[in-house]
């Protein structure tokens, strides 16, 4: 153990490159953003201190409120569906090792593709007049909506495309979680005469709950930051029915040149994410089992 | 795969043949065995077909793209849309920008994260826990919070519309530090002790022992960093809008902004953006460890 004493001091060398860049390009900007949120600044005139003015303003900024609601609608649709699809795929692929290699590539094609590219593919696929989706739906006798051009359906399309893109990633995480569960548990249940469904419900699912928890935390944090698919597919339309929080930050900062206000909005976004993550960790004690 | 499933099916068939009343159960069993496979096949098709359709569209002459009924196999096929990409935007320059930014940023991220992860895992020092908390805190703050101050910083440095503005801010990766730290915590200390007995300095031990040991973590982090950088959109959208310093996602967005109804051209851009990253992933995906991502240290 005295060797540890000899090597004391070396940690500085190892940690400092990462820490320097983290300080300069993450910590300093985070603090600056907090300070900036108390100012009014358009980059042209001098910054003006307004105290809590920006925060007071956002309490009656109806566009911002609408964007919060749309973001919550997105989360409410996307998170449960992508978790169910991802878990379903993982359950079907678990124990089918030979299918896993190919499936990992196939289901990861959307995951690894840029959001901009995926959004453009689906803008084309969902084109009401020339798109492949509506052509097929009409063939089968449906009367399909105009998707991205129709209130209500635009959000459905955004949620659907987001599930399509991320299902493979959720599947990978659940597969890793499933493979960490020893076979002996489900075998014991089978020996005791439990049906497949009961084994899943009372053995696999509780043992998988730490993974379910982690995945849900990750998905919630990410989905509060939804932006690119909306920016490309609808720009917040039609008639502002799909605007999201990040889009409001972007617009205020770079379209209206209201840097202080944008910083205040970004802090509100952070506080929302923080509050939800905290709530989830509090609630986890009620449903997450680390052993049977 | 199929032969194994087939032989199992045959087994099920013979047993039900011997035991007539159980035939129904045997059928149900067989459906139960095949159903997941069929569902996976259907889901897989849902993933693949839009990509095939994209490639097909990109190979169609401009005039035939909007033809109904849509044809999956382009006839006649042409590479004209790919040629046009270079006419409307400096698309190949944009491609090279993406390559430069992605490779340097990924290499820098993996190396600094491996170093920091090693330092935080293998050395005891005062304030180590605090430092971990600092990393954790920056992970929790969404990137959007830092975007306005970062923009001001780049303006002050005169780096707006430059490649270094895309590379330098992403050098430190808190996620990578966690990944490597967790990995190095499980490294048996005999490795280092042996190296120390041979008179190796901690730096030499890191380079020759620890780094090779951490290959799975490096691969997982490297692939994810590669994808994140190649696909990054929000930050490049603000800091590199100039045609000469754009990367592919912003270029694609600009292309769509100007030629949104020219689907063949836009889809050609999509193919150029998507194919390299899918190829890299297909080649390296075996090395990604889902267990590492979940934090249970599985290899």
Coordinates of C-alpha atoms in Angstrom, one line a residue:
Chain A
X1 CA 0.0 0.0 0.0
X2 CA 3.0 2.3 0.5
X3 CA 3.2 2.4 -3.3
X4 CA 0.1 4.4 -3.3
X5 CA 1.9 7.0 -1.2
X6 CA 4.8 7.0 -3.7
X7 CA 2.5 7.7 -6.6
X8 CA 0.6 10.5 -4.9
X9 CA 0.6 13.6 -7.0
X10 CA 0.4 11.7 -10.4
X11 CA -3.3 12.0 -10.4
X12 CA -2.9 15.7 -11.3
X13 CA -1.3 14.7 -14.6
X14 CA -4.0 12.3 -15.4
X15 CA -7.0 14.4 -14.5
X16 CA -5.8 17.8 -15.7
X17 CA -6.4 17.7 -19.5
X18 CA -10.0 16.5 -19.1
X19 CA -10.6 18.9 -16.2
X20 CA -9.2 21.9 -18.0
X21 CA -11.4 21.5 -21.0
X22 CA -14.4 20.6 -18.8
X23 CA -13.8 23.8 -16.8
X24 CA -13.4 26.1 -19.8
X25 CA -16.1 24.7 -22.0
X26 CA -18.7 23.3 -19.6
X27 CA -18.4 24.8 -16.1
X28 CA -17.6 28.4 -17.0
X29 CA -20.4 28.5 -19.6
X30 CA -22.9 27.0 -17.1
X31 CA -22.1 29.6 -14.6
X32 CA -22.1 32.3 -17.3
X33 CA -25.5 31.2 -18.4
X34 CA -26.8 31.6 -14.8
X35 CA -25.4 35.2 -14.6
X36 CA -26.6 36.0 -18.1
X37 CA -30.2 35.0 -17.2
X38 CA -30.3 38.1 -15.0
X39 CA -29.4 40.4 -17.9
X40 CA -31.0 41.8 -21.0
X41 CA -28.5 41.6 -23.9
X42 CA -28.8 41.7 -27.6
X43 CA -25.1 41.7 -28.5
X44 CA -25.3 45.2 -29.9
X45 CA -26.1 47.5 -26.9
X46 CA -24.5 47.0 -23.4
X47 CA -25.9 44.2 -21.2
X48 CA -28.5 45.6 -18.8
X49 CA -29.1 44.0 -15.4
X50 CA -32.8 43.2 -15.0
X51 CA -32.8 41.0 -11.9
X52 CA -35.5 38.4 -12.0
X53 CA -37.1 40.2 -15.0
X54 CA -36.5 37.4 -17.5
X55 CA -37.9 34.8 -15.1
X56 CA -40.9 37.0 -14.4
X57 CA -41.5 37.4 -18.1
X58 CA -41.4 33.7 -18.9
X59 CA -44.2 33.1 -16.4
X60 CA -46.6 34.8 -18.9
X61 CA -44.9 33.9 -22.2
X62 CA -47.7 32.0 -23.8
X63 CA -45.5 30.7 -26.7
X64 CA -43.1 29.2 -24.1
X65 CA -46.0 27.7 -22.2
X66 CA -47.3 26.1 -25.4
X67 CA -43.9 24.7 -26.1
X68 CA -43.8 23.1 -22.6
X69 CA -47.1 21.5 -23.2
X70 CA -46.1 20.1 -26.6
X71 CA -42.9 18.8 -25.1
X72 CA -44.9 17.0 -22.4
X73 CA -47.2 15.6 -25.0
X74 CA -44.2 14.3 -26.9
X75 CA -42.8 12.7 -23.8
X76 CA -46.1 11.2 -22.9
X77 CA -46.3 9.5 -26.2
X78 CA -42.7 8.7 -27.0
X79 CA -41.3 7.4 -23.7
X80 CA -43.8 4.6 -22.9
X81 CA -44.1 3.4 -26.5
X82 CA -40.3 3.3 -27.2
X83 CA -39.8 1.4 -23.9
X84 CA -42.5 -1.2 -24.7
X85 CA -41.2 -1.7 -28.3
X86 CA -37.6 -1.8 -27.1
X87 CA -38.4 -4.3 -24.3
X88 CA -40.5 -6.4 -26.7
X89 CA -37.7 -6.6 -29.2
X90 CA -35.2 -7.4 -26.4
X91 CA -37.4 -10.2 -25.0
X92 CA -37.8 -11.8 -28.5
X93 CA -34.1 -11.6 -29.2
X94 CA -32.9 -12.7 -25.8
X95 CA -31.6 -16.3 -26.0
X96 CA -31.6 -16.1 -29.8
X97 CA -27.9 -15.4 -30.1
X98 CA -27.6 -16.0 -33.8
X99 CA -30.3 -13.5 -34.6
X100 CA -28.7 -10.9 -32.4
X101 CA -25.6 -10.0 -34.5
X102 CA -27.7 -9.1 -37.6
X103 CA -30.5 -7.5 -35.6
X104 CA -28.0 -5.3 -33.8
X105 CA -26.9 -3.8 -37.2
X106 CA -30.5 -3.7 -38.6
X107 CA -32.1 -2.1 -35.6
X108 CA -29.2 0.3 -35.1
X109 CA -29.3 1.8 -38.6
X110 CA -31.7 4.4 -37.5
X111 CA -30.0 4.8 -34.1
X112 CA -26.6 5.7 -35.7
X113 CA -28.0 7.9 -38.4
X114 CA -28.1 11.7 -37.9
X115 CA -31.4 13.0 -36.8
X116 CA -31.4 15.4 -39.7
X117 CA -31.1 12.5 -42.1
X118 CA -33.8 10.5 -40.5
X119 CA -36.1 13.4 -40.3
X120 CA -35.6 14.1 -44.0
X121 CA -36.2 10.4 -44.9
X122 CA -39.5 10.5 -43.1
X123 CA -40.5 13.9 -44.5
X124 CA -40.2 12.3 -47.9
X125 CA -41.9 9.0 -46.8
X126 CA -44.8 10.9 -45.2
X127 CA -45.3 13.4 -48.0
X128 CA -49.1 13.4 -48.4
X129 CA -49.1 13.4 -52.2
X130 CA -46.0 11.5 -53.3
X131 CA -44.9 9.7 -50.2
X132 CA -44.7 5.9 -49.9
X133 CA -46.6 5.7 -46.6
X134 CA -49.8 7.3 -47.9
X135 CA -49.6 5.4 -51.2
X136 CA -49.6 2.1 -49.3
X137 CA -52.3 3.2 -46.9
X138 CA -54.5 4.3 -49.8
X139 CA -53.9 0.9 -51.5
X140 CA -55.3 -0.8 -48.4
X141 CA -58.4 1.5 -48.5
X142 CA -57.5 3.9 -45.8
X143 CA -58.0 7.7 -46.0
X144 CA -54.6 8.8 -44.5
X145 CA -54.1 12.2 -43.0
X146 CA -51.6 14.8 -44.4
X147 CA -49.3 13.9 -41.4
X148 CA -46.8 16.8 -41.0
X149 CA -49.3 19.3 -42.5
X150 CA -52.1 18.4 -40.2
X151 CA -52.7 19.6 -36.6
X152 CA -52.6 16.7 -34.2
X153 CA -51.2 14.2 -36.7
X154 CA -48.0 16.1 -37.0
X155 CA -47.1 15.3 -33.3
X156 CA -48.2 11.7 -33.8
X157 CA -45.8 11.5 -36.8
X158 CA -43.0 13.1 -34.8
X159 CA -43.5 10.6 -31.9
X160 CA -43.7 7.7 -34.4
X161 CA -40.5 8.6 -36.2
X162 CA -38.7 9.1 -32.8
X163 CA -39.8 5.6 -31.7
X164 CA -38.6 4.2 -35.0
X165 CA -35.2 5.9 -34.5
X166 CA -34.6 5.0 -30.9
X167 CA -36.2 1.5 -30.5
X168 CA -32.9 -0.2 -31.3
X169 CA -31.0 1.6 -28.6
X170 CA -33.6 0.8 -26.0
X171 CA -33.5 -2.8 -27.2
X172 CA -29.7 -2.9 -26.7
X173 CA -30.0 -1.6 -23.1
X174 CA -32.7 -4.1 -22.2
X175 CA -30.8 -7.0 -23.8
X176 CA -27.8 -6.1 -21.6
X177 CA -30.2 -6.0 -18.6
X178 CA -31.8 -9.4 -19.5
X179 CA -28.4 -11.0 -20.0
X180 CA -27.3 -10.0 -16.6
X181 CA -30.2 -12.0 -15.1
X182 CA -29.0 -15.6 -14.3
X183 CA -31.0 -18.3 -16.0
X184 CA -31.4 -20.2 -12.7
X185 CA -34.2 -17.9 -11.6
X186 CA -36.5 -18.5 -14.6
X187 CA -35.6 -22.2 -14.6
X188 CA -36.6 -22.5 -10.9
X189 CA -39.9 -20.8 -11.7
X190 CA -40.5 -23.2 -14.6
X191 CA -39.7 -26.2 -12.4
X192 CA -42.3 -24.9 -10.0
X193 CA -44.8 -25.0 -12.8
X194 CA -45.1 -21.2 -13.5
X195 CA -46.4 -20.3 -16.9
X196 CA -44.3 -18.2 -19.3
X197 CA -46.3 -15.1 -18.6
X198 CA -46.1 -15.6 -14.9
X199 CA -42.4 -16.2 -15.0
X200 CA -42.0 -12.9 -16.9
X201 CA -44.4 -11.0 -14.6
X202 CA -43.1 -12.2 -11.3
X203 CA -39.5 -13.2 -12.0
X204 CA -38.0 -11.5 -15.1
X205 CA -39.7 -8.1 -14.7
X206 CA -38.8 -7.5 -11.1
X207 CA -35.2 -8.5 -11.8
X208 CA -35.2 -6.2 -14.8
X209 CA -36.6 -3.2 -12.9
X210 CA -33.2 -1.6 -12.2
X211 CA -32.7 -1.5 -16.0
X212 CA -36.3 -0.2 -16.6
X213 CA -35.5 2.5 -14.1
X214 CA -32.2 3.5 -15.7
X215 CA -33.7 3.5 -19.2
X216 CA -36.6 5.6 -18.2
X217 CA -34.4 8.2 -16.5
X218 CA -32.2 8.3 -19.6
X219 CA -35.2 8.6 -22.0
X220 CA -36.9 11.3 -19.9
X221 CA -33.7 13.4 -19.7
X222 CA -33.3 13.1 -23.5
X223 CA -36.8 13.7 -24.5
X224 CA -37.1 17.0 -22.6
X225 CA -34.4 18.1 -25.1
X226 CA -36.3 17.1 -28.2
X227 CA -35.4 19.4 -31.0
X228 CA -33.9 18.2 -34.3
X229 CA -36.8 16.1 -35.6
X230 CA -39.2 19.0 -34.9
X231 CA -36.8 21.6 -36.5
X232 CA -36.5 19.6 -39.7
X233 CA -40.0 18.0 -40.0
X234 CA -42.4 20.8 -39.0
X235 CA -40.4 23.8 -37.7
X236 CA -43.0 23.8 -34.9
X237 CA -46.0 23.9 -37.3
X238 CA -48.6 23.5 -38.5
X239 CA -49.8 26.7 -36.8
X240 CA -47.4 26.3 -33.9
X241 CA -48.8 22.9 -32.8
X242 CA -45.5 21.2 -32.4
X243 CA -43.2 23.9 -31.0
X244 CA -40.9 22.5 -28.3
X245 CA -38.8 24.0 -25.4
X246 CA -35.4 23.9 -27.0
X247 CA -36.8 25.5 -30.1
X248 CA -37.9 28.5 -28.0
X249 CA -34.4 28.8 -26.6
X250 CA -32.9 28.7 -30.1
X251 CA -35.4 31.2 -31.5
X252 CA -34.9 33.7 -28.6
X253 CA -31.2 33.5 -28.8
X254 CA -30.5 33.6 -32.5
X255 CA -33.6 34.9 -34.2
X256 CA -34.7 37.6 -31.7
X257 CA -31.1 38.2 -30.3
X258 CA -32.4 37.9 -26.7
X259 CA -29.5 36.2 -25.1
X260 CA -30.4 36.8 -21.5
X261 CA -34.0 35.6 -21.9
X262 CA -32.8 32.5 -23.8
X263 CA -30.4 31.7 -20.9
X264 CA -33.3 32.0 -18.4
X265 CA -35.3 29.6 -20.5
X266 CA -32.5 27.1 -20.7
X267 CA -32.2 27.3 -16.9
X268 CA -35.9 26.5 -16.5
X269 CA -35.4 23.5 -18.8
X270 CA -32.6 22.3 -16.6
X271 CA -34.7 22.7 -13.5
X272 CA -37.5 20.8 -15.0
X273 CA -35.2 17.9 -16.0
X274 CA -33.6 18.0 -12.6
X275 CA -36.9 17.9 -10.8
X276 CA -38.2 15.0 -12.8
X277 CA -35.0 13.0 -12.3
X278 CA -35.1 13.7 -8.6
X279 CA -38.7 12.6 -8.5
X280 CA -37.9 9.4 -10.3
X281 CA -35.1 8.5 -8.0
X282 CA -37.4 9.1 -5.0
X283 CA -40.1 6.9 -6.5
X284 CA -37.8 4.2 -7.5
X285 CA -37.7 2.7 -4.0
X286 CA -41.4 1.7 -4.5
X287 CA -40.9 -0.3 -7.6
X288 CA -37.3 -1.1 -8.3
X289 CA -36.0 -4.4 -6.9
X290 CA -32.4 -5.1 -6.8
X291 CA -33.0 -8.7 -5.8
X292 CA -36.0 -11.0 -5.6
Chain B
X1 CA -30.3 -20.6 -37.2
X2 CA -32.9 -22.0 -39.5
X3 CA -31.6 -25.6 -39.3
X4 CA -31.6 -25.5 -35.5
X5 CA -35.2 -24.2 -35.4
X6 CA -36.2 -26.7 -38.0
X7 CA -34.8 -29.7 -36.1
X8 CA -36.6 -28.5 -33.0
X9 CA -39.8 -28.2 -35.0
X10 CA -39.3 -31.7 -36.2
X11 CA -38.8 -32.9 -32.6
X12 CA -42.0 -31.2 -31.6
X13 CA -43.8 -32.7 -34.6
X14 CA -42.7 -36.3 -33.8
X15 CA -43.6 -36.1 -30.1
X16 CA -47.1 -34.8 -31.0
X17 CA -47.5 -37.5 -33.6
X18 CA -46.9 -40.2 -30.9
X19 CA -49.3 -38.6 -28.6
X20 CA -52.4 -37.6 -30.5
X21 CA -54.4 -35.6 -27.9
X22 CA -51.4 -33.3 -27.5
X23 CA -51.3 -32.4 -31.2
X24 CA -53.0 -29.0 -30.6
X25 CA -50.5 -28.1 -27.9
X26 CA -47.7 -29.0 -30.3
X27 CA -49.1 -26.7 -32.9
X28 CA -49.5 -23.9 -30.4
X29 CA -45.9 -24.5 -29.3
X30 CA -44.7 -24.3 -32.9
X31 CA -46.6 -21.0 -33.5
X32 CA -45.2 -19.7 -30.2
X33 CA -41.7 -20.6 -31.4
X34 CA -42.0 -19.0 -34.8
X35 CA -44.0 -15.9 -33.9
X36 CA -41.2 -14.0 -32.2
X37 CA -39.0 -14.7 -35.3
X38 CA -41.7 -13.4 -37.6
X39 CA -42.3 -10.3 -35.5
X40 CA -38.5 -9.6 -35.5
X41 CA -38.5 -10.0 -39.2
X42 CA -41.4 -7.5 -39.6
X43 CA -39.7 -5.0 -37.3
X44 CA -36.4 -5.5 -39.1
X45 CA -38.2 -4.7 -42.4
X46 CA -39.7 -1.6 -40.9
X47 CA -36.2 -0.5 -40.1
X48 CA -34.6 -1.4 -43.5
X49 CA -37.2 -0.4 -46.0
X50 CA -37.1 3.4 -45.5
X51 CA -33.3 3.2 -46.1
X52 CA -33.8 1.2 -49.3
X53 CA -36.4 3.6 -50.4
X54 CA -34.0 6.5 -49.7
X55 CA -31.2 4.9 -51.8
X56 CA -33.7 4.1 -54.5
X57 CA -35.0 7.7 -54.6
X58 CA -31.5 9.1 -54.8
X59 CA -30.8 7.0 -57.9
X60 CA -33.8 8.2 -59.8
X61 CA -33.7 11.0 -62.5
X62 CA -35.3 14.1 -61.2
X63 CA -38.4 13.7 -63.4
X64 CA -39.3 10.2 -62.3
X65 CA -39.2 10.8 -58.5
X66 CA -42.7 11.9 -58.2
X67 CA -44.1 9.1 -60.4
X68 CA -47.1 7.2 -59.0
X69 CA -47.2 4.3 -58.3
X70 CA -43.7 4.6 -56.7
X71 CA -41.2 2.1 -58.1
X72 CA -38.7 0.5 -55.6
X73 CA -36.1 -0.3 -58.3
X74 CA -35.2 2.9 -60.2
X75 CA -35.4 2.5 -64.0
X76 CA -33.5 4.2 -65.4
X77 CA -31.0 4.6 -62.6
X78 CA -28.6 7.5 -62.5
X79 CA -25.8 9.0 -60.3
X80 CA -26.7 12.5 -61.5
X81 CA -28.1 13.5 -58.1
X82 CA -24.8 12.8 -56.4
X83 CA -23.0 14.9 -59.0
X84 CA -25.5 17.7 -58.5
X85 CA -24.7 17.7 -54.7
X86 CA -21.3 19.2 -55.5
X87 CA -22.9 21.9 -57.8
X88 CA -25.4 23.3 -55.3
X89 CA -23.1 23.2 -52.2
X90 CA -19.4 22.5 -51.7
X91 CA -20.7 19.1 -50.5
X92 CA -17.3 17.3 -50.7
X93 CA -15.6 20.0 -48.7
X94 CA -18.4 19.6 -46.2
X95 CA -17.8 15.8 -46.1
X96 CA -14.1 16.4 -45.4
X97 CA -15.0 18.8 -42.6
X98 CA -17.1 16.1 -41.0
X99 CA -14.3 13.6 -41.3
X100 CA -11.7 16.0 -39.8
X101 CA -13.9 17.1 -36.9
X102 CA -15.1 13.6 -36.1
X103 CA -11.7 12.0 -36.1
X104 CA -9.9 14.6 -34.0
X105 CA -12.8 15.1 -31.6
X106 CA -13.2 11.4 -31.0
X107 CA -9.5 10.7 -30.5
X108 CA -9.2 13.6 -28.1
X109 CA -12.3 12.6 -26.1
X110 CA -11.3 9.0 -25.7
X111 CA -7.7 9.9 -24.7
X112 CA -8.6 12.6 -22.2
X113 CA -11.4 10.5 -20.7
X114 CA -9.2 7.4 -20.4
X115 CA -6.6 9.5 -18.6
X116 CA -9.0 11.1 -16.2
X117 CA -10.9 7.9 -15.6
X118 CA -7.6 6.2 -14.7
X119 CA -6.6 9.1 -12.4
X120 CA -9.9 9.0 -10.6
X121 CA -10.0 5.2 -10.3
X122 CA -6.5 4.3 -9.4
X123 CA -5.2 7.2 -7.2
X124 CA -6.5 8.2 -3.8
X125 CA -6.4 11.9 -3.1
X126 CA -8.3 14.5 -1.2
X127 CA -11.2 15.9 -3.1
X128 CA -11.6 12.9 -5.4
X129 CA -15.3 12.5 -4.5
X130 CA -15.9 16.2 -5.0
X131 CA -14.3 16.0 -8.4
X132 CA -16.6 13.1 -9.3
X133 CA -19.6 15.2 -8.2
X134 CA -18.4 18.0 -10.5
X135 CA -18.3 15.6 -13.5
X136 CA -21.7 14.3 -12.5
X137 CA -23.2 17.8 -12.2
X138 CA -22.0 18.7 -15.7
X139 CA -23.6 15.6 -17.1
X140 CA -26.9 16.6 -15.6
X141 CA -27.0 20.1 -17.1
X142 CA -28.4 19.9 -20.6
X143 CA -26.2 21.1 -23.4
X144 CA -28.6 23.9 -24.3
X145 CA -27.7 25.8 -21.2
X146 CA -24.1 26.2 -22.3
X147 CA -24.9 27.1 -25.9
X148 CA -25.3 30.8 -25.6
X149 CA -22.2 31.4 -23.4
X150 CA -20.2 29.1 -25.6
X151 CA -21.3 31.1 -28.7
X152 CA -20.1 34.3 -27.0
X153 CA -16.8 32.6 -26.1
X154 CA -16.2 31.5 -29.7
X155 CA -17.1 35.0 -30.9
X156 CA -14.6 36.5 -28.5
X157 CA -11.9 34.0 -29.7
X158 CA -12.7 34.8 -33.3
X159 CA -13.6 31.1 -33.9
X160 CA -17.1 31.6 -35.4
X161 CA -17.3 29.5 -38.7
X162 CA -14.1 27.5 -37.9
X163 CA -13.5 23.9 -37.4
X164 CA -11.8 24.4 -34.1
X165 CA -15.0 25.8 -32.7
X166 CA -16.5 22.4 -33.5
X167 CA -13.6 20.4 -32.0
X168 CA -12.3 22.2 -29.0
X169 CA -15.4 22.5 -26.8
X170 CA -16.1 18.7 -27.1
X171 CA -12.6 17.5 -26.0
X172 CA -13.7 16.8 -22.4
X173 CA -16.4 14.1 -22.0
X174 CA -17.9 13.6 -18.6
X175 CA -19.7 10.5 -19.8
X176 CA -16.4 9.1 -21.1
X177 CA -14.7 9.8 -17.7
X178 CA -17.4 7.8 -15.9
X179 CA -17.2 4.9 -18.4
X180 CA -13.4 4.6 -18.0
X181 CA -13.4 5.2 -14.3
X182 CA -15.8 2.4 -13.8
X183 CA -13.8 0.1 -16.0
X184 CA -10.5 0.9 -14.3
X185 CA -12.0 0.4 -10.9
X186 CA -12.3 -3.3 -11.8
X187 CA -8.8 -3.7 -13.0
X188 CA -6.8 -6.1 -10.8
X189 CA -4.1 -4.2 -9.0
X190 CA -1.5 -7.0 -9.7
X191 CA -1.1 -5.5 -13.2
X192 CA 0.1 -2.2 -11.9
X193 CA 2.2 -3.8 -9.1
X194 CA 4.0 -5.9 -11.6
X195 CA 4.7 -2.9 -13.7
X196 CA 5.9 -0.9 -10.7
X197 CA 8.2 -3.7 -9.7
X198 CA 9.8 -3.4 -13.2
X199 CA 10.4 0.2 -12.5
X200 CA 7.7 1.6 -14.7
X201 CA 6.4 5.1 -14.0
X202 CA 2.6 5.6 -13.5
X203 CA 2.6 7.2 -17.0
X204 CA 4.3 4.2 -18.6
X205 CA 2.0 1.9 -16.6
X206 CA -1.0 3.8 -18.0
X207 CA 0.2 3.7 -21.6
X208 CA 1.4 0.1 -21.7
X209 CA -0.8 -1.7 -19.2
X210 CA -4.0 0.2 -18.4
X211 CA -4.8 1.5 -21.9
X212 CA -4.6 -1.9 -23.6
X213 CA -6.6 -3.3 -20.7
X214 CA -9.4 -0.8 -21.3
X215 CA -9.9 -1.6 -24.9
X216 CA -13.6 -2.5 -24.4
X217 CA -14.3 0.8 -22.7
X218 CA -12.3 2.7 -25.4
X219 CA -14.2 0.9 -28.2
X220 CA -17.6 1.6 -26.6
X221 CA -16.8 5.3 -25.9
X222 CA -15.0 5.7 -29.2
X223 CA -17.9 4.5 -31.3
X224 CA -20.5 6.5 -29.4
X225 CA -18.3 9.7 -29.6
X226 CA -17.8 9.1 -33.3
X227 CA -21.5 8.9 -33.9
X228 CA -22.4 11.9 -31.6
X229 CA -19.8 14.1 -33.4
X230 CA -20.6 13.0 -36.9
X231 CA -24.3 13.5 -36.3
X232 CA -24.1 16.7 -34.1
X233 CA -26.5 19.4 -35.3
X234 CA -27.5 22.0 -32.7
X235 CA -24.0 23.4 -31.9
X236 CA -22.7 23.3 -35.5
X237 CA -26.0 25.0 -36.6
X238 CA -25.0 28.0 -34.5
X239 CA -21.3 28.1 -34.9
X240 CA -20.6 26.8 -38.4
X241 CA -23.2 28.0 -40.8
X242 CA -20.7 29.1 -43.4
X243 CA -20.6 26.8 -46.4
X244 CA -16.8 26.3 -46.0
X245 CA -17.0 25.2 -42.3
X246 CA -20.2 23.3 -42.3
X247 CA -20.4 19.6 -41.3
X248 CA -22.8 17.2 -43.0
X249 CA -26.0 17.5 -40.9
X250 CA -26.0 21.3 -41.2
X251 CA -25.2 20.9 -44.9
X252 CA -28.1 18.6 -45.3
X253 CA -30.4 21.0 -43.5
X254 CA -29.2 23.8 -45.8
X255 CA -29.7 21.6 -48.8
X256 CA -33.3 20.9 -47.7
X257 CA -33.8 24.5 -47.0
X258 CA -33.0 25.4 -50.6
X259 CA -34.2 22.4 -52.5
X260 CA -36.9 20.9 -50.3
X261 CA -39.0 19.7 -53.2
X262 CA -36.1 18.1 -55.0
X263 CA -36.4 14.8 -53.2
X264 CA -33.9 12.9 -55.3
X265 CA -31.2 15.5 -54.5
X266 CA -32.0 15.6 -50.7
X267 CA -32.0 11.8 -50.5
X268 CA -28.6 11.7 -52.2
X269 CA -27.4 14.0 -49.4
X270 CA -29.0 11.7 -46.9
X271 CA -27.2 8.7 -48.3
X272 CA -23.8 10.5 -48.2
X273 CA -24.4 11.5 -44.6
X274 CA -25.7 8.1 -43.3
X275 CA -23.6 5.5 -45.2
X276 CA -20.2 6.2 -43.5
X277 CA -21.6 6.0 -40.0
X278 CA -23.6 2.9 -40.6
X279 CA -20.5 1.3 -42.2
X280 CA -18.4 2.2 -39.2
X281 CA -21.0 0.9 -36.8
X282 CA -21.5 -2.4 -38.7
X283 CA -17.8 -3.1 -38.7
X284 CA -17.3 -2.2 -35.0
X285 CA -20.6 -3.0 -33.4
X286 CA -19.3 -6.2 -31.8
X287 CA -17.2 -4.1 -29.5
X288 CA -20.0 -2.0 -28.1
X289 CA -20.8 -3.2 -24.6
X290 CA -24.4 -2.6 -23.6
X291 CA -23.4 -3.7 -20.0
X292 CA -20.9 -0.9 -19.8
X293 CA -23.6 1.6 -20.8
X294 CA -25.9 0.3 -18.1
X295 CA -23.2 0.7 -15.5
X296 CA -23.0 -2.9 -14.5
X297 CA -19.6 -3.4 -15.9
X298 CA -20.5 -6.3 -18.1
X299 CA -18.2 -7.1 -20.9

